[in-house]
XYZ file of C-alpha atoms in Angstrom:
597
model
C -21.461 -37.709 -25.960
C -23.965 -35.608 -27.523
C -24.570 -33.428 -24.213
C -20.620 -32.855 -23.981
C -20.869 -31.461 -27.331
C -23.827 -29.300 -26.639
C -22.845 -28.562 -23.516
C -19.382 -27.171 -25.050
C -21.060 -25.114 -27.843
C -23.228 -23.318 -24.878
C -19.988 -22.481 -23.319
C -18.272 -21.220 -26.714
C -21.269 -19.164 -27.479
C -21.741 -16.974 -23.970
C -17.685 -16.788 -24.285
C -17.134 -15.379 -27.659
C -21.096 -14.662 -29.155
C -22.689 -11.469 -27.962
C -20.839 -11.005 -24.356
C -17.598 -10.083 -25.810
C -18.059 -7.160 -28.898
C -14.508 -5.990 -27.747
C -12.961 -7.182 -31.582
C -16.559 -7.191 -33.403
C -18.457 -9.997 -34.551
C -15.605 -11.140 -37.453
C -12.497 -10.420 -35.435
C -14.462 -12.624 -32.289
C -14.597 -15.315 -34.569
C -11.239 -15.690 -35.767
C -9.847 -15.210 -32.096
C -12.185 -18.129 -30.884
C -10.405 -20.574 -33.152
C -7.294 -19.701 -31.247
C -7.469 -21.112 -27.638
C -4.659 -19.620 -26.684
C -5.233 -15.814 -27.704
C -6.610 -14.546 -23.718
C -3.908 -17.154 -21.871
C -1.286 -15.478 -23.633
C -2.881 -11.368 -23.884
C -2.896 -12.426 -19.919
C 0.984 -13.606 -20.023
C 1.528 -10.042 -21.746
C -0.015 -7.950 -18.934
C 1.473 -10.292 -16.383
C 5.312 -9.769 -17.889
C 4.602 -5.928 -17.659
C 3.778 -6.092 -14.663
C 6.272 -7.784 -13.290
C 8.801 -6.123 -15.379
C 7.237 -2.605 -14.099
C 7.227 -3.760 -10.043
C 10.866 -5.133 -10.301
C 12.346 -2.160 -12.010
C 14.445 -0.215 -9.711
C 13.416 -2.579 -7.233
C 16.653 -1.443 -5.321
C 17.492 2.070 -6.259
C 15.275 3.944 -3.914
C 16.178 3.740 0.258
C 14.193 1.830 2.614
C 12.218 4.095 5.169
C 11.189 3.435 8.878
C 8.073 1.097 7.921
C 9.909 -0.585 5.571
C 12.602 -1.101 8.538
C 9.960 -2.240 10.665
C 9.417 -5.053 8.365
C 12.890 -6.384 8.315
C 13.576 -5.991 11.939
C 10.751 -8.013 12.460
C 10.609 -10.350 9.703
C 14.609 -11.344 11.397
C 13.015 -12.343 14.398
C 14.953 -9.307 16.400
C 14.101 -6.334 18.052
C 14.062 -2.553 18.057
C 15.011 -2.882 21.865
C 18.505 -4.326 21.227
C 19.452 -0.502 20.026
C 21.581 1.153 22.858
C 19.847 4.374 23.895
C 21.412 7.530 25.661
C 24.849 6.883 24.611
C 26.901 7.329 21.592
C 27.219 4.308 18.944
C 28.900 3.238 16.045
C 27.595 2.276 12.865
C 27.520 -1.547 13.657
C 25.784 -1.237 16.568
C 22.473 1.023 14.768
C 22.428 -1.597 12.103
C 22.860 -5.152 14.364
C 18.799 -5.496 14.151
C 18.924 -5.873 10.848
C 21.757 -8.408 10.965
C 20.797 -12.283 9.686
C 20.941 -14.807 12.411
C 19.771 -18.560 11.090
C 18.854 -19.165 15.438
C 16.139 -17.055 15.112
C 12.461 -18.878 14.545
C 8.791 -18.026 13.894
C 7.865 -18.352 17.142
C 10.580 -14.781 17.900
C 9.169 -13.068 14.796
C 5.364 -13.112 16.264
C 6.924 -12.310 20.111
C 8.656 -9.179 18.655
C 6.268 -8.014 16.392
C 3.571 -8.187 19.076
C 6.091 -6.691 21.622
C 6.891 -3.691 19.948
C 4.606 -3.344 17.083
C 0.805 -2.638 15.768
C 0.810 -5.534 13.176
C -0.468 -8.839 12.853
C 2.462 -11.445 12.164
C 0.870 -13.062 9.334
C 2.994 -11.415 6.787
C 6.040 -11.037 8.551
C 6.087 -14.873 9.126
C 5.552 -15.705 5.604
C 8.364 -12.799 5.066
C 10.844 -14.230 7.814
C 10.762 -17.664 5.685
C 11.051 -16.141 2.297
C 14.423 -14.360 3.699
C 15.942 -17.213 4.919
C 15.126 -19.189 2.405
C 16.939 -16.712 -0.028
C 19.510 -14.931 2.371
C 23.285 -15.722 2.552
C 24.151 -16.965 6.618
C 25.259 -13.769 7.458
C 25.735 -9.719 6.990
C 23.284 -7.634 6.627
C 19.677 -8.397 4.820
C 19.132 -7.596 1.130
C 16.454 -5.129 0.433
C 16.153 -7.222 -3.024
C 15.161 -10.161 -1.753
C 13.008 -8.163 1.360
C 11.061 -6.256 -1.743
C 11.149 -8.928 -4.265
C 8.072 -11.020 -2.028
C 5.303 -7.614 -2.094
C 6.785 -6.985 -5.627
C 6.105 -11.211 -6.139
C 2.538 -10.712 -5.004
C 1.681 -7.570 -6.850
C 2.539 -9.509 -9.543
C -0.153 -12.326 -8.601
C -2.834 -9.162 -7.993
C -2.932 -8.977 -12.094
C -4.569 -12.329 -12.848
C -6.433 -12.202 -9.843
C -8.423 -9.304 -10.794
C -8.780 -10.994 -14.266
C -10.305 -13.795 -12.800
C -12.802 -11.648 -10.216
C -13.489 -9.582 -13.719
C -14.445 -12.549 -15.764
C -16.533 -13.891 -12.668
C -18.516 -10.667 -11.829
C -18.952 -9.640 -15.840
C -18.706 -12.771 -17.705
C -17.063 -10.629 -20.142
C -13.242 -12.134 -21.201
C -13.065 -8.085 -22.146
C -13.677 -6.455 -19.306
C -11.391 -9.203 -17.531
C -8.309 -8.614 -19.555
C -8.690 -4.429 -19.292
C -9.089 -5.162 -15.481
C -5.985 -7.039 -15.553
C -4.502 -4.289 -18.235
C -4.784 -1.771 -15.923
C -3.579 -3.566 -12.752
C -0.539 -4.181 -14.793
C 0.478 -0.499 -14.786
C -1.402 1.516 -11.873
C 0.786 3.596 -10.318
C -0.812 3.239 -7.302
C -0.382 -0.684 -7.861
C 3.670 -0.860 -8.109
C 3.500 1.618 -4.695
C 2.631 -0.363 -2.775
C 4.698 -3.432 -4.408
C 7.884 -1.891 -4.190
C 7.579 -1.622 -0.934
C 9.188 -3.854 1.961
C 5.681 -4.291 3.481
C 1.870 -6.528 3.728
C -0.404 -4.245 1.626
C 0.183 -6.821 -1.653
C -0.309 -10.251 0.431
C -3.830 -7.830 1.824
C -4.547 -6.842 -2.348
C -4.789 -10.661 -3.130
C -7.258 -11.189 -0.184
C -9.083 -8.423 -0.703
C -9.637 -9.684 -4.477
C -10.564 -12.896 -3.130
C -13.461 -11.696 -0.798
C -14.657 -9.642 -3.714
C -14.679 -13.212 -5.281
C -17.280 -14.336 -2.630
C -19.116 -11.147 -2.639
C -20.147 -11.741 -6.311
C -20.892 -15.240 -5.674
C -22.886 -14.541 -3.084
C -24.597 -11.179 -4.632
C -25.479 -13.456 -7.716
C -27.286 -16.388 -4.922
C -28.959 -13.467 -3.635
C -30.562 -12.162 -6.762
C -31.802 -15.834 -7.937
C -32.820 -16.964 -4.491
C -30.405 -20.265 -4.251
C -28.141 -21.594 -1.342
C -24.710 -20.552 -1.077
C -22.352 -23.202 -1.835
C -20.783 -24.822 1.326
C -17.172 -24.561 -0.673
C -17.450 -20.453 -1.196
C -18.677 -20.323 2.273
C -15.342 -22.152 4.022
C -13.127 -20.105 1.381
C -14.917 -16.983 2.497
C -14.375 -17.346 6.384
C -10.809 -18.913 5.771
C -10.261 -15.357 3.883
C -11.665 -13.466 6.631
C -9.135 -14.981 9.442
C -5.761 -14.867 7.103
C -6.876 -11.619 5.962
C -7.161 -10.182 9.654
C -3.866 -11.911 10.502
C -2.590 -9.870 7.893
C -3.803 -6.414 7.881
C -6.266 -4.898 10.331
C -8.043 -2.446 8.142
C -9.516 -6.103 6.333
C -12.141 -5.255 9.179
C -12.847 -2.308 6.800
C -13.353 -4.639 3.639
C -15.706 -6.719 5.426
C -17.588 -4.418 7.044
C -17.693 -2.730 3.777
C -19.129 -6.482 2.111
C -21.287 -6.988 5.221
C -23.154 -3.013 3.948
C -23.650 -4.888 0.172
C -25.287 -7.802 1.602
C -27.305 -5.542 4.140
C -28.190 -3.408 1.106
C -29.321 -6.425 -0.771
C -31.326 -8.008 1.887
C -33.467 -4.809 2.480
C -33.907 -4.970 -1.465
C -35.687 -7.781 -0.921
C -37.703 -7.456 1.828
C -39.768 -4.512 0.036
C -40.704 -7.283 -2.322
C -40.888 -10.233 0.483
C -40.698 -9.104 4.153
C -39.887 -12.491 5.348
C -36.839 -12.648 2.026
C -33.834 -12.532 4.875
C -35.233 -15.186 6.958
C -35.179 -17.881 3.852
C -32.609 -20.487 3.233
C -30.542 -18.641 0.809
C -29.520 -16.215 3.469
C -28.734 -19.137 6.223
C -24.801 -19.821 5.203
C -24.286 -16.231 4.685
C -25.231 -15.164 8.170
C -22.811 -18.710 8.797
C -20.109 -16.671 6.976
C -20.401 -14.135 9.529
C -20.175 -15.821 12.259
C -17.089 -17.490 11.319
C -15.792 -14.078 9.982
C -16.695 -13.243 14.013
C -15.030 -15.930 15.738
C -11.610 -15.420 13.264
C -12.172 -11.157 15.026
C -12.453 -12.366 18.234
C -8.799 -13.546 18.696
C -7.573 -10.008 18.076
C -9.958 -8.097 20.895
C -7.233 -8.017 23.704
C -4.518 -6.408 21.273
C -7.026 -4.228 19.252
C -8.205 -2.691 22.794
C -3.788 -1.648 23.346
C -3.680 0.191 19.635
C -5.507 3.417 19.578
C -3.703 4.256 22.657
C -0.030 4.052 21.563
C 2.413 6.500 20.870
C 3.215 4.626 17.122
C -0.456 5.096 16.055
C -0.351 8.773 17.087
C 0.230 10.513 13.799
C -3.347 9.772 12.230
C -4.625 11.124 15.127
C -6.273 14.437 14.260
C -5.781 16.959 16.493
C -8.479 19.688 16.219
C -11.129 17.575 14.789
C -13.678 20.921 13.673
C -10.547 23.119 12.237
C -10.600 24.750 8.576
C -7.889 22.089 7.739
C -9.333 18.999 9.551
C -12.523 19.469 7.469
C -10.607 19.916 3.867
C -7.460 17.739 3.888
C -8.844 14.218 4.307
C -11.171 15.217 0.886
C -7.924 16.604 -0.718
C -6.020 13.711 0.371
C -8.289 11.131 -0.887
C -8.989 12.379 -4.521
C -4.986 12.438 -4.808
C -4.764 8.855 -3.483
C -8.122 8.018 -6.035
C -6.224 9.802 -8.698
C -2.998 7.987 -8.792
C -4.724 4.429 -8.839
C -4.611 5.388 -12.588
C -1.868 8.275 -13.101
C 0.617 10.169 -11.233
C 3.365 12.321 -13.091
C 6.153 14.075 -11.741
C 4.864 16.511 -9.293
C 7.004 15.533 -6.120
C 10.237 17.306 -5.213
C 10.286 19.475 -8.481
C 11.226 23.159 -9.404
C 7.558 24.791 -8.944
C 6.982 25.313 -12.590
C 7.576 21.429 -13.401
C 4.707 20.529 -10.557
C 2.566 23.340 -11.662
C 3.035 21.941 -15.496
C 2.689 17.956 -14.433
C -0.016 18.935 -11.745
C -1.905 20.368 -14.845
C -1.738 17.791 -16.898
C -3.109 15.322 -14.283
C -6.198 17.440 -13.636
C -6.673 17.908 -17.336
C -6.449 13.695 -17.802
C -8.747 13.682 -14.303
C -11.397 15.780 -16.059
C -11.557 14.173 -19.304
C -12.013 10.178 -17.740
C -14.019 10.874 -15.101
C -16.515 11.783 -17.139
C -15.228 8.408 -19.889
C -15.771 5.898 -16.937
C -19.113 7.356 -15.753
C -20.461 6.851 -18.978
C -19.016 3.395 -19.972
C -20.185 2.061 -15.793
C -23.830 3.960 -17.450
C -23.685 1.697 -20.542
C -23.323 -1.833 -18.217
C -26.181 0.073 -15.875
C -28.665 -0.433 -18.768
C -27.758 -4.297 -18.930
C -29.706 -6.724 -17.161
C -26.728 -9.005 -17.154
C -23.862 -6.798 -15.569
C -26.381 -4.440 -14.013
C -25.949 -6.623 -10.390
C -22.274 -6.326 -10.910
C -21.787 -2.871 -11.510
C -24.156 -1.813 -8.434
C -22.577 -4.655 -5.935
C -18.923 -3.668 -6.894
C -19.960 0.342 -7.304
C -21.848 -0.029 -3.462
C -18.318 -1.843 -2.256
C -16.476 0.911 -3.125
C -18.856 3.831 -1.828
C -19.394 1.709 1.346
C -15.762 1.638 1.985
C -14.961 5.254 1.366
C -17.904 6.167 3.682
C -16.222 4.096 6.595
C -13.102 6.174 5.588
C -14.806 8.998 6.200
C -16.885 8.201 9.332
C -13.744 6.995 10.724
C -11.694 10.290 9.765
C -14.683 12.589 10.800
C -16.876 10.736 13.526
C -13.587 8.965 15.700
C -10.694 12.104 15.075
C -8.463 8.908 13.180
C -7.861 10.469 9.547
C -7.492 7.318 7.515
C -6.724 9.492 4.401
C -3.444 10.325 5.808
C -1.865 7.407 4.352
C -2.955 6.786 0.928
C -1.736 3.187 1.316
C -4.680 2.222 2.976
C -6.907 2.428 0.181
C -6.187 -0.925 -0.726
C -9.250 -2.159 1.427
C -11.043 -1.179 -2.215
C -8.087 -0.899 -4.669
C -8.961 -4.014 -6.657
C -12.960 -2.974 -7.003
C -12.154 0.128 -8.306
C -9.430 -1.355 -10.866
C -11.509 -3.840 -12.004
C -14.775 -1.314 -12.065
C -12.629 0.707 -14.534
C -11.541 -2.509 -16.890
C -15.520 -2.762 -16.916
C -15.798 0.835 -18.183
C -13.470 0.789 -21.047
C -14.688 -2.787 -22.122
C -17.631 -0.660 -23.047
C -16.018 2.790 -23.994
C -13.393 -0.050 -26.630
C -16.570 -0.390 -28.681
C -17.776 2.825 -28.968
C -16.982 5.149 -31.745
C -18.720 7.946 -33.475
C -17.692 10.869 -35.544
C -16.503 12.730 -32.419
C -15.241 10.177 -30.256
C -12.896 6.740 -30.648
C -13.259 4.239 -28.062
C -10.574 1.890 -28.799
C -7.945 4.953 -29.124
C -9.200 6.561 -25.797
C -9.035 2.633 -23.702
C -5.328 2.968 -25.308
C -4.769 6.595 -23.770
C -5.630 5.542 -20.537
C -3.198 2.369 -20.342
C -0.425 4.505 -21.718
C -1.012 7.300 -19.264
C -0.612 3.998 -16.713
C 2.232 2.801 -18.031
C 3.918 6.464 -17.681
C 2.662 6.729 -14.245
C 4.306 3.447 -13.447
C 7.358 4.343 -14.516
C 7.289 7.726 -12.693
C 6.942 5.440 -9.876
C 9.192 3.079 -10.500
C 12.045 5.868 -11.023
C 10.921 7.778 -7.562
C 9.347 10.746 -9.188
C 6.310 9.868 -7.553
C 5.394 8.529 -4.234
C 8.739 9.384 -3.557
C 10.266 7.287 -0.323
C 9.103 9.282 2.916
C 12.604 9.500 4.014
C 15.781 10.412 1.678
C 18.651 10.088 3.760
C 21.092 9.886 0.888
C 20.185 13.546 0.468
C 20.926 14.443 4.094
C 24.311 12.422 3.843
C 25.290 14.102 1.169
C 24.716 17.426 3.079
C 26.668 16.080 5.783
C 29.497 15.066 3.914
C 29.862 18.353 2.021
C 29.233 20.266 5.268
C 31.631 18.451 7.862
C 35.265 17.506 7.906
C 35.760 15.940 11.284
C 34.200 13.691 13.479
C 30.541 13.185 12.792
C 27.837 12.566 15.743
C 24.245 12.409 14.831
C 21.506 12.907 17.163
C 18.118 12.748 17.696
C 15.223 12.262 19.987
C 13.876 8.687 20.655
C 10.575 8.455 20.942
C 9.089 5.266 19.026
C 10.586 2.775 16.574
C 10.147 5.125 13.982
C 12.926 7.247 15.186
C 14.883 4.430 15.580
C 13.842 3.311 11.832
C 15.006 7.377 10.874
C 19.153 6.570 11.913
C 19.121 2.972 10.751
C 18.109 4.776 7.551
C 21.450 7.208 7.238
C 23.466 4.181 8.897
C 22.030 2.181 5.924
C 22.698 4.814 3.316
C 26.680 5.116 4.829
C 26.902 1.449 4.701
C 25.930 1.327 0.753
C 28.214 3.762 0.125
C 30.773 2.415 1.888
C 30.052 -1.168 0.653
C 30.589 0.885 -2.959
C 34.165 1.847 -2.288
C 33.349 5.457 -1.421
C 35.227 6.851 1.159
C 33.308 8.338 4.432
C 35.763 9.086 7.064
C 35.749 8.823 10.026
C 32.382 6.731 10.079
C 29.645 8.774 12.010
C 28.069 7.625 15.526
C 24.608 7.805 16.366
C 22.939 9.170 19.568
C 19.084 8.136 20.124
C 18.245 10.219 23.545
C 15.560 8.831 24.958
C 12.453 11.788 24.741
C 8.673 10.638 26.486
C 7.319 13.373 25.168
C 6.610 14.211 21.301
C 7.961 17.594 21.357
C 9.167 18.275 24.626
C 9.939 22.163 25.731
C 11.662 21.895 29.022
C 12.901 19.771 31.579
C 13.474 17.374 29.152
C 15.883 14.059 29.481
C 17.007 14.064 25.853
C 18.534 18.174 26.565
C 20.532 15.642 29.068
C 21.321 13.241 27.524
C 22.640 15.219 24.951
C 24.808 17.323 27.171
C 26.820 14.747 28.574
C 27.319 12.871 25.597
C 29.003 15.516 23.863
C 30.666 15.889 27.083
C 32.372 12.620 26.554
C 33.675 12.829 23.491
C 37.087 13.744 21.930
C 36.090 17.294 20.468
C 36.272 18.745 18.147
C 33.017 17.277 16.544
C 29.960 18.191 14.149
C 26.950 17.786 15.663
C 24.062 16.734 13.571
C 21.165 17.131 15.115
C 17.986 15.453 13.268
C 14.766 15.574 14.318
C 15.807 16.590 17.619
C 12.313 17.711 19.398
C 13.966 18.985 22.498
C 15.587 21.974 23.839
C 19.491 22.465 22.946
C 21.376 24.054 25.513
C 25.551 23.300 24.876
C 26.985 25.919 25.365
C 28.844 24.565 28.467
C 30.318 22.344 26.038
C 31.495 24.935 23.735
C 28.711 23.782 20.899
C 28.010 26.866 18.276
C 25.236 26.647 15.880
C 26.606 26.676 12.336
C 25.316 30.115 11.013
C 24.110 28.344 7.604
C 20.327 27.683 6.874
C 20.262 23.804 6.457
C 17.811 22.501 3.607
C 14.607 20.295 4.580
C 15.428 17.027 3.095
C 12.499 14.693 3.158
C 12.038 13.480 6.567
C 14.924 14.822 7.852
C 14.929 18.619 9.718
C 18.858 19.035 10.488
C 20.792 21.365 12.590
C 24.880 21.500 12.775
C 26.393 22.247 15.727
C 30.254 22.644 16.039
C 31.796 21.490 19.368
C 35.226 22.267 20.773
C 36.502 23.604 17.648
């Protein structure tokens, strides 16, 4: 009894003596007598969270990705679209009808079929819909976004507990968890219809392994059998679920490297001894989870769908300078991003400001507070294996964007192969900066800044004034509407399942609105003319296909065309080009045609 009791003051005092000078020495010892105070400071940044990820959650339009997902996560196909001809609303939108027939076993043939992704999410995503889905209609977008927004929400305690395990610091683990809460960059990607939430949590987990393992390391012992199985069970649902996991591991796999060669200055026989045995096990098993994927991975860099982070002249002004450029803005919004998207030029230039300004002044904060754990001999092995984890994987960005032509930077999305290190790198910072304060400079008011500048950020998110949808077909529809009075055909060249994703978008946005009582008469058709090329300049089968479709119908018509990448040539059909400059709605270049008027 008497080692229970000693054993449980040893436990009290690394908890609340010492580790923690977040509240001072007094405050500490008032909280400690309250069990409950870090459960429920937890609850608060897990209900904002939430709250912040499932506001809006249906306001803003799905886009082509985001179609992919439900198309897929139905069990149907992109190839069930008619082609070449004219068709009516129903038909565009049948994918994305719910059928109870279809299984698992369709959702992975599809997927595969047609598709870049592993099925892991989609699977899970497939049961969550029918699980909450009506028998029939169309599929909510609620219930599609509620599972990412679901496990964002599950990101928030995760990082608290990786936090608490790399620091041993309840402080550092709730600002982690603080600032996971309300990172713009954070409810991104969990308002979307898509995997990069379900990839978050792993991701956090194999950070949870990396410390584990960092800390055997550094005192010499033998990994524990139960971290190793976790670890390699990680590694294969975390390659069945995103790809770029390859990048997190090979990112971990630099760490260890780094460590090892650490120790053999001291000890050039140090990665030969025991302790290093079940890691190189862990990589083997991380190996044989890869191998699966070869025979697909060889297919990807070759199709058409992958095509657009393909970098076309690699040593160009522009190929040299965006992917930096791109990268800071996809670093910078992990913590703020105002309203700088789609906004008079003054209101960028005065938000765009204002985020350099905040950029500037924490930089700087963080670098100083990562400084102060530096100088510790307890968190020092944290700081540097978490730090290295993050400059490992932004170097593979790099070499990838640079050395192979694929910019990675592109889409800012990716970053979540490091997301969680970074947040919970920064909730180690201001642990350190909450404690500081001098004549010239408050620590607990400037920690506060930053989570309110967060919380801001979020909700510019969360209210599509940043990282606005891709796509904004209500925009286009309302220019089509305004601009037409008769029969409506929209067109446009078919290339992928993106362009496919592109109409079900406007069919979507003319079913809402019709689904609202608003009145859209007569109901547009759709033409997807089948293109081979990307941008094709003559002899071209969409120009066709095109021709004779308009050829068959009842004129007089308005024809849209949208993001038609082929020559037009109608005047045989007595097609004029409306003489008004149309506006460039986001993802959407239109042209108006009028036809037998």
């Amino acid at each position: 009894m008497r080692g229970i009791v000693t054993i449980r003051s040893l436990v009290l005092t690394q908890l609340w003596h010492g580790r923690d000078a977040l509240y001072g020495h007094k405050a500490m010892t008032a909280i400690a007598k309250n069990r409950w105070f870090h459960p429920l400071l937890l609850l608060l940044w897990i209900v904002i969270g939430a709250g912040l990820r499932f506001t809006h959650l249906t306001s803003k339009p799905p886009w082509t990705d985001e179609f992919a997902t439900l198309v897929f996560s139905l069990g149907h196909s992109f190839e069930t679209v008619p082609l070449d001809q004219a068709i009516d609303l129903n038909t565009l939108l049948q994918p994305l009808q719910l059928q109870p027939v279809a299984s698992a076993r369709d959702v992975v043939h599809y997927l595969l079929a047609e598709d870049v992704h592993p099925p892991l999410y989609f699977v899970l995503a497939h049961g969550w819909i029918q699980l909450f889905s009506s028998s029939d209609g169309l599929i909510s977008i609620w219930v599609a976004r509620s599972l990412p927004a679901l496990l964002g929400v599950f990101s928030i305690p995760a990082v608290f507990g990786v936090g608490w395990l790399a620091f041993r610091s309840l402080s550092v683990a709730q600002l982690a968890a603080a600032i996971m809460a309300v990172s713009p960059f954070g409810i991104f990607l969990a308002q979307e219809a898509r995997h990069y939430t379900l990839a978050i949590l792993w991701v956090t987990g194999f950070l949870a392994c990396l410390v584990v393992a960092a800390r055997h390391i550094h005192t010499r012992k033998i990994l524990p059998v139960g971290v190793c199985l976790i670890w390699v069970a990680l590694s294969a649902v975390g390659i069945a679920t995103h790809y770029f996991i390859l990048l997190t591991l090979a990112a971990i796999a630099l760490v260890l490297l780094g460590l090892g060669l650490r120790q053999t200055r001291r000890r050039p026989d140090a990665m030969l001894r025991s302790h290093w045995h079940r890691i190189y096990a862990v990589a083997l098993g991380t190996a044989m989870a890869s191998v699966v994927w070869f025979p697909i991975w060889q297919t990807i860099h070759n199709r058409e769908i992958t095509q657009w982070i393909q970098s076309g002249d690699r040593f160009s002004l522009l190929a040299i300078i965006n992917p930096i450029a791109q990268a800071i803005a996809a670093w910078t919004t992990m913590l703020i991003l105002l309203p700088v998207e789609s906004q008079p030029l003054w209101v960028t230039l005065f938000w765009g400001g204002l985020m350099i300004l905040f950029v500037v002044w924490v930089v700087p904060l963080l670098r100083r507070g990562l400084r102060l754990h530096l100088a510790d001999a307890k968190t020092r092995l944290a700081v540097n294996v978490l730090g290295g984890f993050v400059l490992a994987a932004i170097a593979l960005f790099f070499g990838i964007t640079y050395g192979l032509g694929s910019d990675l930077t592109r889409g800012a999305r990716y970053n979540f192969v490091y997301f969680p290190a970074v947040i919970i790198l920064v909730g180690a910072s201001l642990a350190t900066i909450w404690q500081s304060k001098t004549s010239r400079f408050n620590g607990k008011a400037a920690v506060v800044f930053v989570w309110f500048v967060g919380l801001v950020s979020s909700l510019t998110v969360a209210n599509n004034l940043g990282y606005q949808k891709y796509y904004r077909p209500e925009l286009l529809l309302d220019l089509i509407t305004s601009r037409s009075q008769q029969p409506v055909l929209i067109a446009t060249t078919q290339n992928t399942l993106v362009q496919i994703g592109e109409m079900m978008g406007i069919g979507w946005e003319v079913q809402r609105r019709v689904q609202h009582g608003e009145a859209i008469a007569p109901t547009p058709k759709f033409l997807l003319a089948r293109e081979y090329q990307n941008a094709c300049l003559e002899n071209c089968a969409a120009t066709d296909t095109l021709k004779q479709t308009v050829s068959q119908m009842t004129a007089p018509i308005d024809l849209w065309l949208v993001n038609f990448h082929a020559p037009v040539n109608l005047e045989s059909q007595s097609c004029t080009a409306d003489d008004q400059p149309q506006p460039y709605i986001n993802g959407y270049s239109a042209k108006l045609y009028h036809c037998g008027s």
